[in-house]
Every structure is written in structure tokens, then in C-alpha cells.
Coordinates of N, CA and C in Angstrom, one line a residue:
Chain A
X294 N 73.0 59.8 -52.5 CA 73.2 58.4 -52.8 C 74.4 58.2 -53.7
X295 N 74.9 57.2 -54.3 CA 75.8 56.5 -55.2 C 75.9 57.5 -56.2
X296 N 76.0 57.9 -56.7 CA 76.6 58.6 -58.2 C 77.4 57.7 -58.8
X297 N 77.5 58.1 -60.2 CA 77.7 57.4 -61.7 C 78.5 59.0 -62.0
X298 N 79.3 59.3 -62.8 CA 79.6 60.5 -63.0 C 80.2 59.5 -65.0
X299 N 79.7 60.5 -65.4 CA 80.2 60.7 -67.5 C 80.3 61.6 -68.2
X300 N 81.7 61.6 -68.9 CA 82.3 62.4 -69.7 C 82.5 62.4 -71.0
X301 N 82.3 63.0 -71.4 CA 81.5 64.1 -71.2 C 80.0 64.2 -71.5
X302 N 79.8 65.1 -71.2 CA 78.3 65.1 -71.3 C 78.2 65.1 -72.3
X303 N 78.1 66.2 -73.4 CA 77.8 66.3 -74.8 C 79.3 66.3 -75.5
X304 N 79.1 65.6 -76.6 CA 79.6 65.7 -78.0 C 79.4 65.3 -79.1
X305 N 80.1 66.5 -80.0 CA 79.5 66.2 -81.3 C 80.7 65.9 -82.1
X306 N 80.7 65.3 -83.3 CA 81.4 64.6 -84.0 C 80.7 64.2 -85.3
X307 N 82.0 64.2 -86.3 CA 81.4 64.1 -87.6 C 81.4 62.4 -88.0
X308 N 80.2 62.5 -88.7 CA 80.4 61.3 -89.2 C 81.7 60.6 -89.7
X309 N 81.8 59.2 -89.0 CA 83.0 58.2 -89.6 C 84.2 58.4 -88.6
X310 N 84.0 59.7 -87.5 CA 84.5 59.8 -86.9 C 85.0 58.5 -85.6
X311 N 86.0 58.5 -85.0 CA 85.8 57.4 -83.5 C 85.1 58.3 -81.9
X312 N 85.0 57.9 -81.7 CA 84.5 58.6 -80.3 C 84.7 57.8 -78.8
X313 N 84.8 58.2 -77.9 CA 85.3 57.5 -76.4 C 84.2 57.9 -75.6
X314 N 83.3 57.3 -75.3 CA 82.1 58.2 -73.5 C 82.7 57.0 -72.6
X315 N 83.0 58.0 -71.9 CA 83.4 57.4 -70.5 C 82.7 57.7 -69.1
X316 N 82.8 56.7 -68.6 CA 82.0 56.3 -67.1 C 82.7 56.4 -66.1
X317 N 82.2 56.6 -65.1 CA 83.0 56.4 -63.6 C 81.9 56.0 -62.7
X318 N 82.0 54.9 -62.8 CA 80.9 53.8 -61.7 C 80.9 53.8 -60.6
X319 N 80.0 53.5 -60.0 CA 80.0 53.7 -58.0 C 81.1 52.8 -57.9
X320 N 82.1 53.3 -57.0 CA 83.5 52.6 -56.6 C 83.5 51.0 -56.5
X321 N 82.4 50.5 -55.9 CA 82.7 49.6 -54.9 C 81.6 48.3 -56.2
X322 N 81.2 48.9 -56.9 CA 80.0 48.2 -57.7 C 81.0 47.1 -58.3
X323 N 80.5 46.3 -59.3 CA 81.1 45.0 -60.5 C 80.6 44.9 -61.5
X324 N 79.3 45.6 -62.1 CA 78.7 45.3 -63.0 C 78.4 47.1 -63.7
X325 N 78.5 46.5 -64.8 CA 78.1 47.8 -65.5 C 77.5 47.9 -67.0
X326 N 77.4 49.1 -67.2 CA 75.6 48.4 -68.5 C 75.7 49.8 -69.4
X327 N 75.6 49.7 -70.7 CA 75.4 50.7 -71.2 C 74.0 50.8 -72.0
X328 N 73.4 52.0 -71.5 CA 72.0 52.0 -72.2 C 71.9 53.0 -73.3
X329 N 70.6 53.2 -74.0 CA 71.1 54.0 -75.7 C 69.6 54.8 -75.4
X330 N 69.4 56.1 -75.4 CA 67.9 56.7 -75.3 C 67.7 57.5 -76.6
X331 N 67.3 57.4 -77.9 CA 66.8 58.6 -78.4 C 65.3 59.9 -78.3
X332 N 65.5 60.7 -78.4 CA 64.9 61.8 -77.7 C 63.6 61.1 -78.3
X333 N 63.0 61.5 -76.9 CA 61.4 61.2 -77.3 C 61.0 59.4 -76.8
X334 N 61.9 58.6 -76.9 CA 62.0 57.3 -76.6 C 62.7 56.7 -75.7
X335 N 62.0 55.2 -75.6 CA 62.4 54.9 -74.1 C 63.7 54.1 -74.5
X336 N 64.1 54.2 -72.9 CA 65.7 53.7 -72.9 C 65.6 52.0 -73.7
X337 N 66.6 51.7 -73.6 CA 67.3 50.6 -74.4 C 68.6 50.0 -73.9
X338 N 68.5 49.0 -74.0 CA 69.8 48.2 -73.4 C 70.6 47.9 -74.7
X339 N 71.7 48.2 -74.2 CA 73.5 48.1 -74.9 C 73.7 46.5 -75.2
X340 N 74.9 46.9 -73.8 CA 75.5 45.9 -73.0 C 75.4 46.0 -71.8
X341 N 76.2 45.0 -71.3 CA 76.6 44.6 -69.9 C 78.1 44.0 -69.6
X342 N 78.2 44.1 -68.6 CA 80.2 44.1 -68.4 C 80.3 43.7 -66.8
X343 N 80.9 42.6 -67.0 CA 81.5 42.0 -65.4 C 82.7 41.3 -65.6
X344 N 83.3 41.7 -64.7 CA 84.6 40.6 -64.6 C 85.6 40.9 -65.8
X345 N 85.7 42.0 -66.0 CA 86.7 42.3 -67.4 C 85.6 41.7 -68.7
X346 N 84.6 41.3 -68.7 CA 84.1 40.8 -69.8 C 82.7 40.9 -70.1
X347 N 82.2 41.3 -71.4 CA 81.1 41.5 -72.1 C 80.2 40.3 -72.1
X348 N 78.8 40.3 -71.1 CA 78.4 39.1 -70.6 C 77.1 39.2 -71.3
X349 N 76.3 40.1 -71.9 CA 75.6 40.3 -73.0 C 75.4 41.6 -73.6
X350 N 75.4 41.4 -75.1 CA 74.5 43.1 -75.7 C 73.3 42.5 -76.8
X351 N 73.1 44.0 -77.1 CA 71.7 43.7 -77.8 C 71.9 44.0 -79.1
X352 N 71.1 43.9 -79.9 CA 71.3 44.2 -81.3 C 72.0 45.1 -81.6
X353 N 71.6 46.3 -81.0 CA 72.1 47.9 -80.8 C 73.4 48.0 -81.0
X354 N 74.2 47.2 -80.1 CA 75.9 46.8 -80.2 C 76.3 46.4 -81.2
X355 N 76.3 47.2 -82.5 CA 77.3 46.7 -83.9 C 78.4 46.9 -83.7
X356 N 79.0 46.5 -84.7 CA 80.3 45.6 -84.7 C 81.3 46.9 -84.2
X357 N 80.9 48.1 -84.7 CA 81.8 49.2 -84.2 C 81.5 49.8 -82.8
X358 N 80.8 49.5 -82.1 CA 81.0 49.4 -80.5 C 82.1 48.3 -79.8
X359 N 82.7 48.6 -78.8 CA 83.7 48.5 -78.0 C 83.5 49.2 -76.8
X360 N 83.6 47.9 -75.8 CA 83.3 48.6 -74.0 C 84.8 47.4 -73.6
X361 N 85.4 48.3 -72.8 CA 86.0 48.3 -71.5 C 86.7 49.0 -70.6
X362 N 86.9 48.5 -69.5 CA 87.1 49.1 -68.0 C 88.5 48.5 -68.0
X363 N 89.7 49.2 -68.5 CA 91.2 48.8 -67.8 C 91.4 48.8 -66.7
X364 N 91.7 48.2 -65.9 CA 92.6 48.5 -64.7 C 91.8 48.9 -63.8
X365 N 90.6 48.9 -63.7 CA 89.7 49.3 -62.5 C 89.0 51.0 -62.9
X366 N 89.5 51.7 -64.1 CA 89.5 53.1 -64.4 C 87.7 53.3 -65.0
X367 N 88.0 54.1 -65.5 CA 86.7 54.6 -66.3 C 86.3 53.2 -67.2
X368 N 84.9 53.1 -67.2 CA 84.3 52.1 -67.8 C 84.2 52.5 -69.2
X369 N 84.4 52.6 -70.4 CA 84.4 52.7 -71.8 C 83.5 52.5 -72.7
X370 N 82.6 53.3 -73.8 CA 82.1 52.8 -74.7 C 82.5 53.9 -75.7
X371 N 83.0 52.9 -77.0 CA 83.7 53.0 -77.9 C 82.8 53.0 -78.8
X372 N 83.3 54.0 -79.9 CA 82.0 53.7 -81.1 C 83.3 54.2 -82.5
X373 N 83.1 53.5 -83.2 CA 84.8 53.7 -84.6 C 84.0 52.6 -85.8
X374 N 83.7 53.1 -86.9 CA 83.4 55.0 -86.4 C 82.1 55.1 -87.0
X375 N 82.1 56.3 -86.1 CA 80.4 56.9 -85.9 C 79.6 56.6 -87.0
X376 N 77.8 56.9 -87.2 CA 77.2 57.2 -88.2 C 76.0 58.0 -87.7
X377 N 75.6 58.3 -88.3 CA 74.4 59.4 -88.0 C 73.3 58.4 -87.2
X378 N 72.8 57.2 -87.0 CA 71.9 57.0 -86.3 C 72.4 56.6 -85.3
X379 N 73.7 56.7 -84.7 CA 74.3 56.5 -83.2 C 74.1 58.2 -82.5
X380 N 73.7 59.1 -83.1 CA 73.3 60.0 -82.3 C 72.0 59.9 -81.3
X381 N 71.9 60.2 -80.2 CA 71.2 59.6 -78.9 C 71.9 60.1 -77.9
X382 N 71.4 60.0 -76.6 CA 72.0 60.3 -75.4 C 72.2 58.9 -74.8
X383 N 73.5 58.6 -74.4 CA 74.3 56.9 -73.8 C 74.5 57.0 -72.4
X384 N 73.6 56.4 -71.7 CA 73.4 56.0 -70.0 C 74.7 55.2 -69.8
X385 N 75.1 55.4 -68.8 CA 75.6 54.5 -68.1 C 75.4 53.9 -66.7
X386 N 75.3 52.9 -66.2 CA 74.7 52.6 -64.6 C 75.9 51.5 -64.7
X387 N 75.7 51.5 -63.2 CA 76.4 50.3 -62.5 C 75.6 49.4 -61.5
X388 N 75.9 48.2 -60.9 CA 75.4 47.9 -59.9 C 76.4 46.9 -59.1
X389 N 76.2 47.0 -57.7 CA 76.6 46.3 -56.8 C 76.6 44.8 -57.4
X390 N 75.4 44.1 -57.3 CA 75.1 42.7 -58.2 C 74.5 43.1 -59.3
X391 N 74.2 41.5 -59.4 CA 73.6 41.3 -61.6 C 72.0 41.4 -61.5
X392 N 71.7 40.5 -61.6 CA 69.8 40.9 -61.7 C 69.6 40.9 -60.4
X393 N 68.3 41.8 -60.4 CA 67.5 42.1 -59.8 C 68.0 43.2 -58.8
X394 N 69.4 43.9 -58.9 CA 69.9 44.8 -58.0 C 69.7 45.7 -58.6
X395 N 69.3 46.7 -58.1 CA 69.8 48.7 -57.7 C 70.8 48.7 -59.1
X396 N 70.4 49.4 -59.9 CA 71.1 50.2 -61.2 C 71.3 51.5 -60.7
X397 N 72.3 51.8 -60.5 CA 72.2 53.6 -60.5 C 72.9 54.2 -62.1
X398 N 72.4 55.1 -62.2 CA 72.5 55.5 -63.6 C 73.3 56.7 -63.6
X399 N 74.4 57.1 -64.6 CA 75.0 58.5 -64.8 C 74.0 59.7 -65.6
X400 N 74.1 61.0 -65.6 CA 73.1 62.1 -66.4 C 73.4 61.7 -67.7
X401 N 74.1 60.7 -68.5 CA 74.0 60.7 -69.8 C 75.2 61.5 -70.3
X402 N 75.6 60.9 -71.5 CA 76.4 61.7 -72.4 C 75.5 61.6 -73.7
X403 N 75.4 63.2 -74.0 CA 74.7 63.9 -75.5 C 75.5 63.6 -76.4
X404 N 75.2 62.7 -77.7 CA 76.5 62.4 -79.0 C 75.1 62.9 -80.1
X405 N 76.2 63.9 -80.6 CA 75.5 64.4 -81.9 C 76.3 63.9 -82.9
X406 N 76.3 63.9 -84.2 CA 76.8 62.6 -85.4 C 76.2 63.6 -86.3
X407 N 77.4 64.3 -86.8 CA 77.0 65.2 -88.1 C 77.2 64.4 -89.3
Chain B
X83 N 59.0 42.5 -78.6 CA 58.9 43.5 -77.7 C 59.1 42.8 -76.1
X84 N 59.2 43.5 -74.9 CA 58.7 42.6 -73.5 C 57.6 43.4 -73.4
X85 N 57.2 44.5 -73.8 CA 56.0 45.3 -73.3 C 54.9 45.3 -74.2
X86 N 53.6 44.3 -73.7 CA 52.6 44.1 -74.1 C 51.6 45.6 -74.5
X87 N 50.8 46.4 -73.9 CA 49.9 46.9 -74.0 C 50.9 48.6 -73.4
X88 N 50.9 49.9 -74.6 CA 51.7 50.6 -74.8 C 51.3 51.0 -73.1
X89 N 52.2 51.9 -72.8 CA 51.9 52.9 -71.2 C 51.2 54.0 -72.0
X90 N 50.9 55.0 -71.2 CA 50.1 56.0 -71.5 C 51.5 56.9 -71.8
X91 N 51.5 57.7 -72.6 CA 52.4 58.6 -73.1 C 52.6 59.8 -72.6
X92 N 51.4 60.4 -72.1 CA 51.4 61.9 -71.0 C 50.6 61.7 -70.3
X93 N 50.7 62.8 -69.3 CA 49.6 62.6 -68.5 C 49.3 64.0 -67.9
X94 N 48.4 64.6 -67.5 CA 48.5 66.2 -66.9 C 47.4 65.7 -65.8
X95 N 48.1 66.2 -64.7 CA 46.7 66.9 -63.5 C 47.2 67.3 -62.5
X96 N 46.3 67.7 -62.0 CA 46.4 69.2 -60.9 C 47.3 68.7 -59.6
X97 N 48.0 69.6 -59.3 CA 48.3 69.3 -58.1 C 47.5 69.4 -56.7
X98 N 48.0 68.1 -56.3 CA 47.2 67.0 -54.8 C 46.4 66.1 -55.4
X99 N 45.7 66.0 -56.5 CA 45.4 64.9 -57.4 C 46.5 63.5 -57.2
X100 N 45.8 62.2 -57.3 CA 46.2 61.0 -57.0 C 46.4 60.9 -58.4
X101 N 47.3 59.8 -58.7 CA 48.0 59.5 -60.3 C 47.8 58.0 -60.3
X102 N 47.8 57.1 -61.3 CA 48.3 55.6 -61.3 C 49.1 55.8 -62.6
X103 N 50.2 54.8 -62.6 CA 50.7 54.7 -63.8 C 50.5 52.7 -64.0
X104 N 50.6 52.5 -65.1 CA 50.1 50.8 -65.3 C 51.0 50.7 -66.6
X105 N 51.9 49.9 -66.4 CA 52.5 48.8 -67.2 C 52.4 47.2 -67.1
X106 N 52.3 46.8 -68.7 CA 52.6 45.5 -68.1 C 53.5 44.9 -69.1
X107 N 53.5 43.7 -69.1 CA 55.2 42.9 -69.9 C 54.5 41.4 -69.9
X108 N 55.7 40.7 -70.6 CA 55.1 39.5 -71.4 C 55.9 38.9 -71.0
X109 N 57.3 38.9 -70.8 CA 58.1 37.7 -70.0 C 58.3 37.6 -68.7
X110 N 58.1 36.3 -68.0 CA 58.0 36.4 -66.6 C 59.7 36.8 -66.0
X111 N 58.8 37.3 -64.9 CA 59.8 38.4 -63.9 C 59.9 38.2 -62.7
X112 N 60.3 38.2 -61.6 CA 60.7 38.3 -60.4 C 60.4 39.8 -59.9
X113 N 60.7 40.7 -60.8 CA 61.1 42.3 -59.8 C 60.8 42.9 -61.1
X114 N 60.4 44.0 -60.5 CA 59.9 45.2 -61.5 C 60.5 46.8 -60.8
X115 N 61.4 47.3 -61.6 CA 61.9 48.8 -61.0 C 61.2 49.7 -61.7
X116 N 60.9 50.4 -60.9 CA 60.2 52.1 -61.2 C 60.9 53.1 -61.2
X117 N 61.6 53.5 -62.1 CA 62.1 55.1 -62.5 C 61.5 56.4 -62.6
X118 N 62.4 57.2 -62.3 CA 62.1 58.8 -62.7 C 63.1 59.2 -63.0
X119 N 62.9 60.0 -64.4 CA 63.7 60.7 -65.1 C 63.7 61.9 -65.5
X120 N 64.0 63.1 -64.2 CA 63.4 64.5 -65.3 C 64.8 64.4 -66.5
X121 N 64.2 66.1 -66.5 CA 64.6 66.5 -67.6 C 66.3 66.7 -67.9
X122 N 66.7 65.8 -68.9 CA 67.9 66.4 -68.5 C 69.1 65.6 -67.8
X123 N 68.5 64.6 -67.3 CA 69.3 63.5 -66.1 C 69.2 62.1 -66.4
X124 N 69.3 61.3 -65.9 CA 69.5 59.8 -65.8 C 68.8 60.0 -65.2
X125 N 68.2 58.1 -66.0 CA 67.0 58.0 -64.4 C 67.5 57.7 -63.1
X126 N 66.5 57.3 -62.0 CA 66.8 57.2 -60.8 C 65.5 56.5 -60.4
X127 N 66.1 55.7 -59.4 CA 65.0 54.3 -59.4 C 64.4 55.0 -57.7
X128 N 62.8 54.7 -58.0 CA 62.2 55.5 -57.4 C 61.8 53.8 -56.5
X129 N 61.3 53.1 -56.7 CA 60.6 51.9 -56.0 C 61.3 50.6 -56.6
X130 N 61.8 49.8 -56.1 CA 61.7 48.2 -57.1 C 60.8 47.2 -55.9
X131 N 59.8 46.7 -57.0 CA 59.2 45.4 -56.2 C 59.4 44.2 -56.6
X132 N 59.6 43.2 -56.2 CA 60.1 41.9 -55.9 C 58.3 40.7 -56.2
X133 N 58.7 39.8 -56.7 CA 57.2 38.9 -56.6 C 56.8 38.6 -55.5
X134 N 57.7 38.5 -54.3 CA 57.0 38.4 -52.7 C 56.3 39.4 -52.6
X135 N 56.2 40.5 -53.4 CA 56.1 42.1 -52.1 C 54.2 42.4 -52.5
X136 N 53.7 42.2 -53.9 CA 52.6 42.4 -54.1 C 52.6 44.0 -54.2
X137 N 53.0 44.6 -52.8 CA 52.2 45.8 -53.3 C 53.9 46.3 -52.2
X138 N 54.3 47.6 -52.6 CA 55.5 48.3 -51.7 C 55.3 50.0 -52.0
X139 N 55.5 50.6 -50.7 CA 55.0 51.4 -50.5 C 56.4 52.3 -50.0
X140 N 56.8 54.0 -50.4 CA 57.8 54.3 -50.2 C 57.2 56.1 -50.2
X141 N 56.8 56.7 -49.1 CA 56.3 58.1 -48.9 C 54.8 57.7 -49.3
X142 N 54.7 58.7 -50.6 CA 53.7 59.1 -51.1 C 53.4 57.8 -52.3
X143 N 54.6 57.2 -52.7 CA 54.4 56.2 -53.9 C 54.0 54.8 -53.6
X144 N 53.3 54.3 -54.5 CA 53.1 53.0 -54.4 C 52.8 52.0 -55.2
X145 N 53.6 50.9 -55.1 CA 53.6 49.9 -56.5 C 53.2 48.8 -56.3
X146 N 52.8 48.3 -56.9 CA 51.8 46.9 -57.1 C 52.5 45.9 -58.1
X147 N 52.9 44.8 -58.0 CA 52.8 44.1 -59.1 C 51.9 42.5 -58.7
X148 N 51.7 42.2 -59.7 CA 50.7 41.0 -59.7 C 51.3 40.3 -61.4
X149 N 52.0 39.2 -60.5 CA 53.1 38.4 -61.4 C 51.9 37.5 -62.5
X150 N 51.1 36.9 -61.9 CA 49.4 36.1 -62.7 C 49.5 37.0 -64.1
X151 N 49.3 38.2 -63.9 CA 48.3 38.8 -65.0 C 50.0 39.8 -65.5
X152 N 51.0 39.7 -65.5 CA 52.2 40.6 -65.6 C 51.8 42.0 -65.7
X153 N 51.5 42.2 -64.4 CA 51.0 44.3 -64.9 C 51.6 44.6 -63.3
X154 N 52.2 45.9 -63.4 CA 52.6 46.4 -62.2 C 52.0 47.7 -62.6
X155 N 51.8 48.4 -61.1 CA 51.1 49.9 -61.2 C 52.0 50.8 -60.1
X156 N 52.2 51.9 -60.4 CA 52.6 52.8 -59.6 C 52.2 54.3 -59.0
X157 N 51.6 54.4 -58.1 CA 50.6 55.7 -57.9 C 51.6 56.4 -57.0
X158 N 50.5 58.1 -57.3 CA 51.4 58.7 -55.9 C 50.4 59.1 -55.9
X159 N 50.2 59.7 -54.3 CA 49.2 60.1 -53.9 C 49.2 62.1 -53.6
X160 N 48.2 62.4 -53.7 CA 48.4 63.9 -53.6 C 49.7 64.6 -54.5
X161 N 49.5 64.5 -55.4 CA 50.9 64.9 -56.6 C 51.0 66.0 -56.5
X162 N 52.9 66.5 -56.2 CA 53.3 67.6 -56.0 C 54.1 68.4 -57.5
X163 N 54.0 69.4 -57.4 CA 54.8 70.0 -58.8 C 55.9 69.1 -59.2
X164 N 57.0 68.8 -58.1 CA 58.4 68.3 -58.3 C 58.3 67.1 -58.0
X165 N 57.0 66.8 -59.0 CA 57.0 65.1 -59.5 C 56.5 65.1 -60.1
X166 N 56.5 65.9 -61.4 CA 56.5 65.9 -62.7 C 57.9 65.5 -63.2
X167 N 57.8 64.6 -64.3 CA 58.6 64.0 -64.7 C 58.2 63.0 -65.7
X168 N 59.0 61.7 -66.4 CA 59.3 60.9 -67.1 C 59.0 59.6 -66.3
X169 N 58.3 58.6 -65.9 CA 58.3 57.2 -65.3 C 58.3 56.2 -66.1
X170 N 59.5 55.3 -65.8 CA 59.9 54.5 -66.4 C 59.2 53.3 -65.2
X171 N 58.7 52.0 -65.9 CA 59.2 50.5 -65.5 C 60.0 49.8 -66.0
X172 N 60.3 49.1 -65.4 CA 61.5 48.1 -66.4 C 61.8 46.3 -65.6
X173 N 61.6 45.7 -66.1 CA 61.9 44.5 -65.9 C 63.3 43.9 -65.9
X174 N 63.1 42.9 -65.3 CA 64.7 42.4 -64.8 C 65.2 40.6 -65.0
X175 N 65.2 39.8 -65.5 CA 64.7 38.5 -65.2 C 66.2 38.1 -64.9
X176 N 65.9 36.9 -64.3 CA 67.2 36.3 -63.7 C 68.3 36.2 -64.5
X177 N 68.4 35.6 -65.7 CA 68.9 35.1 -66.4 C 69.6 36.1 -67.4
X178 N 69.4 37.3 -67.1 CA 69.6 38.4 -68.0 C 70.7 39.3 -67.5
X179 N 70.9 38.4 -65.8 CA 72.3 39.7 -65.3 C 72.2 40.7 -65.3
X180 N 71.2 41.2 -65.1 CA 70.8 42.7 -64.7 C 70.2 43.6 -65.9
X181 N 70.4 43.3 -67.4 CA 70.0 43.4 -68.1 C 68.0 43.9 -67.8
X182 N 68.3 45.3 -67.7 CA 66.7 46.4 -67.7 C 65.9 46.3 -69.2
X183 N 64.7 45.8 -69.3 CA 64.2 46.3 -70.3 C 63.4 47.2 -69.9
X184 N 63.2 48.4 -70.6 CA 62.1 49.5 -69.9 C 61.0 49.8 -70.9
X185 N 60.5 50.2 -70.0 CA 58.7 50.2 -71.1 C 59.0 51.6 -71.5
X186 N 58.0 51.9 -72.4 CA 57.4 53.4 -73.0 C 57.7 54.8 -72.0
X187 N 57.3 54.2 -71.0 CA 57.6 55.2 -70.3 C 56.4 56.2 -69.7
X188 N 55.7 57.2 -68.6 CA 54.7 58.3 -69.0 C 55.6 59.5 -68.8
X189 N 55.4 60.5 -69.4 CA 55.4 61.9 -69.0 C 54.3 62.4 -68.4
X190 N 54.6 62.7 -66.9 CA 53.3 63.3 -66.5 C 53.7 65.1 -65.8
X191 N 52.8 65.6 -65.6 CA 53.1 66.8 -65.8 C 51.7 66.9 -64.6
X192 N 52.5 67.6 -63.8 CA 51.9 68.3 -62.2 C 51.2 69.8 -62.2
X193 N 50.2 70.4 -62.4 CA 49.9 71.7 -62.4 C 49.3 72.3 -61.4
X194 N 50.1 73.0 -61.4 CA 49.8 74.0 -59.8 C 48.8 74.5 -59.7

């Protein structure tokens, strides 16, 4: 099926640091979503991104997150700069349409926050 | 919260044993997606049912939702080892743009 592919998988970084996880969405998709999992717990919604623009996030998204997709490239979530409770594993999915469509999801990037 | 009454957190039984999993949610929905997530991976949506569909049926699995009482259920029937995993539901509502909220989740565990 579709693949999501994210880079990297794991990294770790010291606190206060900035950090980049990046996405590569099914080609052909428009929408894209970043979700937040800490171990042991269930997923959580970010944001969302269509059309060059950030169409909703959730609490989760403080002020030091930043998402976007230049030029059609890798989809982006920015975090400047880090703190120890943004360590978690960060999903990324895409979908063809907006509600109620098929999310396919990437294996996660691992952020450790020393 | 969207999720009313917690999921069950694990679950163990034998393999070829039948399973239900039951969530339910508090804001009204159109569609409810079913995940699996082993270990290690993103999830991957195993069933989504729609408020037309009542009950949808895909191999061995099968999901139910009943929009009245907001609870969707997901079974499989005769449970095989390599469907041990993590099961997610998650809701969808129109208005949210695709925006997933997902429930608790079960970990269920298949024994040979």
C-alpha cells in the first residue's frame, strides 16, 4: 500500500536544542497531520496542513513548533528549541482528502530531549 | 476527553479464540477507523466504518458501530499469533478535516 517514509527515525538532542523530523507523504495525497505518541500512551493530534497552510493544531503545538512543506518537498515539523517533555515518538500520516479519508501513517520518528 | 468509558488496556488469549474490542466516544461522528500498531511501527488502519455501514466486515475482522449509543466494536475471529498487537479506534467528525482523535487503545497478545 501507500507508504509515508520519516527521517529520521530516532534522535536525540539536548535540551534547548532546535530539531527538524521530516516526512515524505504518499505523492499524490494534500493533507497532512502530525501526531505526538508517548510510550505507553495513545496517539494524539498535533496538527494539520493543507494547501501550504496550518488548518488546525491542538494544544500540544506550542509556540515552538513549526510545520511546513516547501515546494511540494518533505513535510516538516520543527521544534526550536526542544525541552524534555517533547520527547515522544512524532507520526506523521497523509491523506488523499480531509475527514473521514484513509490516513496512512509513517513508522514514527524516536526524539529523545536530554 | 472524546472518549467516554476507558478501552480495556490488555488483553491475552489463546490462539483461535474469538476477541471483541469496544470503544466508545462522546462527540457525534460519521466514521470510526480501526488501527493496528505493532511494535515498533505506525499504525495502519485495519477497518474504517462509516454511519451507513452498521456493521463492516474485512477477512477475519469485524466492526460494528451504532451511532444511538456512540460505541463501536471490533472482533476477529479465530485469533492468530500475528495479530497480536496495539488496537487503536479513533474518530473523525466532519468539521475537523481529518483531524483523528484516538482512544486508549488495547494491547492484545495472541498465545500459541
Amino acid at each position: 500500500g501507500p507508504k509515508v517514509l520519516q527521517i529520521p527515525s530516532h534522535q536525540i538532542i539536548d535540551m534547548g536544542q532546535m530539531v527538524t523530523l521530516n516526512c515524505d507523504p504518499v505523492s499524490n495525497h494534500l493533507y497532512f497531520y502530525w501526531y505526538k505518541q508517548i510510550l505507553g500512551q495513545q496517539m494524539e493530534f498535533l496538527v494539520n496542513f493543507y494547501n501550504g497552510k496550518v488548518m488546525e493544531k491542538s494544544k500540544l503545538f506550542k509556540d515552538q513548533f513549526s510545520v511546513e512543506r516547501p515546494d511540494g518537498s518533505y513535510f516538516t515539523l520543527k521544534i526550536q528549541p526542544t525541552a524534555l517533555e517533547d520527547s515522544a515518538v512524532y507520526f506523521c500520516a497523509s491523506s488523499l482528502g480531509g475527514a473521514r479519508d484513509t490516513q496512512y501513517f509513517g513508522p514514527g520518528t524516536r526524539l529523545l530531549v536530554l | 476527553s472524546q472518549w467516554g468509558e476507558e478501552n480495556l488496556q490488555a488483553l491475552s488469549i489463546q490462539e483461535g479464540e474469538d476477541v471483541t474490542m469496544n470503544c466508545s466516544y462522546k462527540t457525534y461522528t460519521t466514521v470510526v477507523h480501526w488501527y493496528r500498531q505493532d511494535s515498533g511501527r505506525g499504525p495502519a488502519l485495519i477497518i474504517l466504518i462509516r454511519s451507513n455501514e452498521r456493521e463492516k466486515r474485512s477477512g477475519r475482522l469485524r466492526a460494528t458501530l451504532d451511532t444511538s449509543s456512540q460505541s463501536s466494536s471490533l472482533s476477529i475471529t479465530a485469533a492468530q499469533c500475528e495479530d497480536t498487537a496495539v488496537y487503536f479506534c479513533a474518530t473523525d467528525v466532519d468539521y475537523n478535516q481529518g483531524k483523528l482523535i484516538f482512544g486508549q487503545g488495547t494491547k492484545l497478545s495472541i498465545k500459541p
